[in-house]
XYZ file of C-alpha atoms in Angstrom:
268
model
C 16.045 49.726 -77.857
C 16.617 50.293 -74.217
C 18.138 53.703 -74.782
C 15.112 54.762 -76.833
C 12.749 53.460 -74.022
C 14.711 55.465 -71.413
C 14.634 58.556 -73.440
C 10.746 58.285 -73.790
C 10.303 57.816 -70.073
C 12.320 60.994 -69.610
C 9.310 62.951 -70.810
C 7.261 64.709 -68.228
C 4.311 67.116 -67.818
C 3.294 69.713 -65.332
C 0.022 71.533 -65.639
C 0.176 74.974 -64.212
C -2.267 77.852 -63.595
C -1.832 81.227 -65.156
C -4.457 82.845 -62.813
C -7.386 84.955 -63.821
C -5.729 88.390 -64.463
C -3.038 88.818 -67.077
C 0.452 88.913 -65.642
C -0.847 89.498 -62.060
C -1.519 86.013 -60.586
C 1.265 83.948 -62.004
C 3.621 82.421 -59.240
C 7.457 82.347 -59.801
C 7.368 78.520 -59.749
C 4.909 78.479 -62.597
C 6.952 80.924 -64.562
C 10.091 78.875 -63.996
C 8.235 75.695 -65.395
C 7.120 77.610 -68.388
C 10.550 79.110 -69.197
C 12.393 75.802 -68.731
C 9.924 73.642 -70.762
C 10.796 72.048 -74.097
C 7.220 72.730 -75.242
C 4.352 74.593 -73.709
C 0.673 74.082 -74.480
C -1.438 77.121 -73.556
C -5.180 76.860 -72.888
C -6.580 80.379 -72.759
C -9.251 82.015 -74.702
C -7.583 85.351 -74.836
C -4.937 86.016 -77.512
C -3.209 88.495 -75.182
C -2.705 85.722 -72.592
C -1.385 83.407 -75.330
C 1.054 85.990 -76.500
C 2.259 86.691 -73.043
C 3.062 82.973 -72.536
C 4.978 82.864 -75.910
C 7.151 85.721 -74.541
C 8.179 83.321 -71.711
C 8.775 80.342 -74.024
C 8.966 80.520 -77.822
C 7.958 76.910 -78.313
C 4.287 77.524 -77.235
C 1.398 75.859 -78.909
C -2.242 77.212 -78.547
C -4.927 74.611 -77.538
C -7.596 76.891 -78.994
C -7.209 75.170 -82.426
C -8.941 72.101 -81.050
C -12.289 73.909 -80.583
C -14.759 74.158 -83.309
C -18.456 75.365 -83.750
C -20.892 72.559 -82.963
C -18.053 70.271 -81.841
C -18.364 68.204 -78.705
C -16.044 69.897 -76.078
C -15.130 66.435 -74.818
C -13.794 65.562 -78.200
C -11.680 68.685 -78.125
C -10.369 68.003 -74.647
C -9.317 64.444 -75.693
C -7.465 65.880 -78.612
C -5.611 68.209 -76.336
C -4.542 65.275 -74.169
C -3.417 63.412 -77.142
C -1.294 66.273 -78.392
C 0.339 66.764 -74.965
C 0.971 63.053 -74.703
C 2.594 62.958 -78.076
C 5.295 65.363 -76.845
C 5.688 63.590 -73.567
C 6.401 60.359 -75.338
C 9.170 62.094 -77.275
C 10.976 62.634 -73.973
C 10.157 66.251 -73.745
C 9.519 68.318 -70.719
C 6.017 69.517 -71.352
C 3.954 72.214 -69.603
C 0.203 72.656 -69.999
C -0.451 76.296 -68.918
C -4.156 76.862 -68.298
C -6.382 79.785 -67.474
C -7.008 80.183 -63.761
C -6.422 77.027 -61.863
C -5.521 74.006 -63.958
C -7.609 71.761 -61.869
C -10.793 73.730 -61.722
C -13.476 73.077 -64.458
C -10.686 71.623 -66.572
C -10.950 68.094 -67.737
C -7.854 67.999 -69.899
C -5.142 68.818 -67.288
C -6.554 66.046 -64.889
C -6.814 63.594 -67.804
C -3.321 64.191 -69.254
C -1.762 63.887 -65.744
C -3.624 60.655 -65.119
C -2.667 59.149 -68.539
C 0.978 60.168 -68.150
C 1.322 58.605 -64.736
C -0.322 55.331 -66.033
C 2.237 55.167 -68.722
C 5.243 55.687 -66.306
C 6.021 59.402 -66.791
C 6.409 62.091 -64.205
C 3.345 64.246 -64.074
C 1.937 66.727 -61.570
C -0.196 69.901 -61.122
C 0.717 73.316 -59.753
C -2.264 75.360 -58.462
C -3.261 78.721 -59.788
C -5.583 81.521 -58.646
C -9.058 80.673 -59.858
C -12.309 82.623 -60.419
C -13.448 81.266 -57.065
C -10.436 82.884 -55.244
C -11.150 86.252 -56.977
C -14.885 86.025 -56.168
C -13.958 85.714 -52.387
C -11.916 88.900 -52.617
C -14.218 90.955 -54.931
C -17.449 90.038 -53.017
C -16.014 90.049 -49.594
C -17.170 86.421 -48.985
C -15.587 84.339 -46.304
C -16.460 80.608 -47.111
C -16.003 79.926 -43.375
C -18.815 82.191 -42.215
C -21.739 80.612 -43.840
C -20.475 77.675 -45.895
C -20.404 77.436 -49.563
C -22.057 75.049 -52.111
C -20.434 74.811 -55.527
C -22.069 73.245 -58.624
C -21.624 73.450 -62.396
C -24.998 75.039 -63.412
C -26.073 72.339 -65.948
C -25.220 69.540 -63.379
C -27.115 71.390 -60.726
C -30.267 71.025 -62.905
C -29.570 67.470 -64.005
C -29.090 65.835 -60.566
C -31.130 65.818 -57.378
C -29.377 68.221 -54.942
C -30.148 68.908 -51.273
C -29.579 72.621 -50.831
C -28.551 74.221 -47.519
C -30.602 77.455 -47.362
C -28.077 78.756 -44.701
C -25.033 78.647 -47.043
C -24.038 80.393 -50.270
C -24.914 78.591 -53.530
C -22.446 79.183 -56.459
C -23.438 78.092 -59.932
C -20.590 78.106 -62.522
C -20.672 78.323 -66.301
C -24.121 80.116 -66.237
C -23.795 81.087 -69.888
C -24.258 77.574 -71.344
C -26.465 76.209 -68.741
C -28.468 73.231 -69.911
C -26.254 72.487 -72.868
C -26.450 68.706 -72.947
C -24.612 68.454 -76.274
C -21.363 70.077 -74.906
C -20.992 71.890 -78.172
C -22.658 75.261 -77.511
C -21.014 78.334 -76.021
C -24.182 80.014 -75.145
C -27.651 78.822 -74.465
C -30.876 80.683 -74.635
C -33.595 82.215 -72.310
C -35.597 79.036 -72.210
C -32.641 77.158 -70.650
C -32.126 79.891 -68.119
C -35.866 79.961 -67.347
C -35.738 76.306 -66.458
C -32.837 77.027 -64.116
C -34.950 79.743 -62.519
C -37.838 77.337 -62.073
C -35.642 74.709 -60.464
C -34.131 77.216 -58.111
C -37.615 78.675 -57.261
C -38.438 75.355 -55.667
C -36.229 76.262 -52.757
C -35.426 80.068 -53.251
C -37.985 82.892 -53.227
C -38.173 84.621 -56.671
C -37.564 87.980 -54.889
C -34.301 86.861 -53.413
C -31.298 88.895 -54.608
C -28.702 86.996 -56.492
C -25.463 88.250 -58.236
C -23.941 87.681 -61.509
C -20.172 87.650 -61.106
C -17.485 87.923 -63.542
C -13.615 88.040 -62.880
C -11.552 90.572 -64.765
C -8.806 89.079 -67.038
C -6.877 92.343 -67.643
C -5.428 94.663 -65.065
C -7.412 97.522 -66.603
C -10.733 95.861 -66.061
C -12.932 95.632 -63.090
C -14.989 92.692 -61.864
C -18.765 92.575 -62.640
C -21.108 92.155 -59.736
C -24.717 92.799 -60.901
C -27.513 92.108 -58.436
C -30.984 91.108 -59.696
C -33.943 89.344 -58.279
C -34.079 85.708 -59.087
C -37.218 86.254 -61.050
C -35.328 88.771 -63.277
C -32.267 86.582 -63.996
C -33.540 85.826 -67.507
C -33.334 89.496 -68.321
C -29.754 89.981 -67.403
C -26.819 89.770 -69.819
C -24.973 86.471 -69.284
C -21.757 85.061 -70.875
C -20.113 81.647 -70.756
C -17.846 82.715 -67.941
C -20.614 84.314 -65.776
C -21.113 82.846 -62.318
C -24.357 82.903 -60.395
C -23.846 83.828 -56.713
C -26.847 83.165 -54.334
C -26.480 84.299 -50.791
C -28.005 82.405 -47.908
C -31.811 82.448 -47.721
C -32.236 82.003 -43.905
C -30.102 82.357 -40.864
C -28.014 79.455 -39.507
C -29.810 77.563 -36.635
C -27.991 75.825 -33.825
C -28.244 72.066 -33.392
C -29.184 72.314 -29.691
C -28.750 68.563 -28.947
C -25.192 68.489 -30.351
C -24.316 71.882 -28.858
C -25.347 70.530 -25.444
C -23.099 67.595 -25.918
C -20.147 69.986 -27.029
C -20.744 72.052 -23.924
C -20.574 68.934 -21.753
C -17.332 67.994 -23.433
C -15.734 71.458 -23.022
C -16.860 72.044 -19.484
C -14.157 71.732 -16.794
C -14.439 68.458 -14.721
């Protein structure tokens, strides 16, 4: 009985990031984890990416089978966690290989790591290159210059937010903004118009915003399409589209605090 228990606890999981562009963003450490795993679960919507992972480890299982039309994505994510945990409990070295960064807009990797740790297994996450990283490079944005506010698009509408008009506003998963059922992969113009109406409370309708999409193949180019906020509803949007809203006004000094800093930094 003890021997079986020790074997079970020998199971482990590491969730790794494959990056955004096929074959270009994977780290050597991530590749090693995949190649040395007993079983690999791959979460990528592109069959080319899945086949590429299968070339590194023949015992690779796609997580795409857990998705279904009109099925709550939270149910799918929990089933993914259950499938990975079943292999961990068998004493296997498991890898969850996810598109981009495994900890960014990805519920299942966080949950399976938390569950495995609670049950006494080794579990950790290795970072990957995310769409955010690619956006900074493709759009020449330095987050340290103006500051960045990041929100999931539906959550931005659902909760009261205090926007900083001097910073960038980034809204993710624009394609299914407003989907409260978590079962759609594209919402309509009425949902997007509501987002425009919410944004218009703080942002002029003539303000230029960008739709950004990161390339997933080396032969592709990123999409950066600029439109007025008022015209956002006429633009083509996909589930992976990101809305990038530049600062509306210039930064202003806090003169009182700046005076105190000057006093602190002045020679005695």
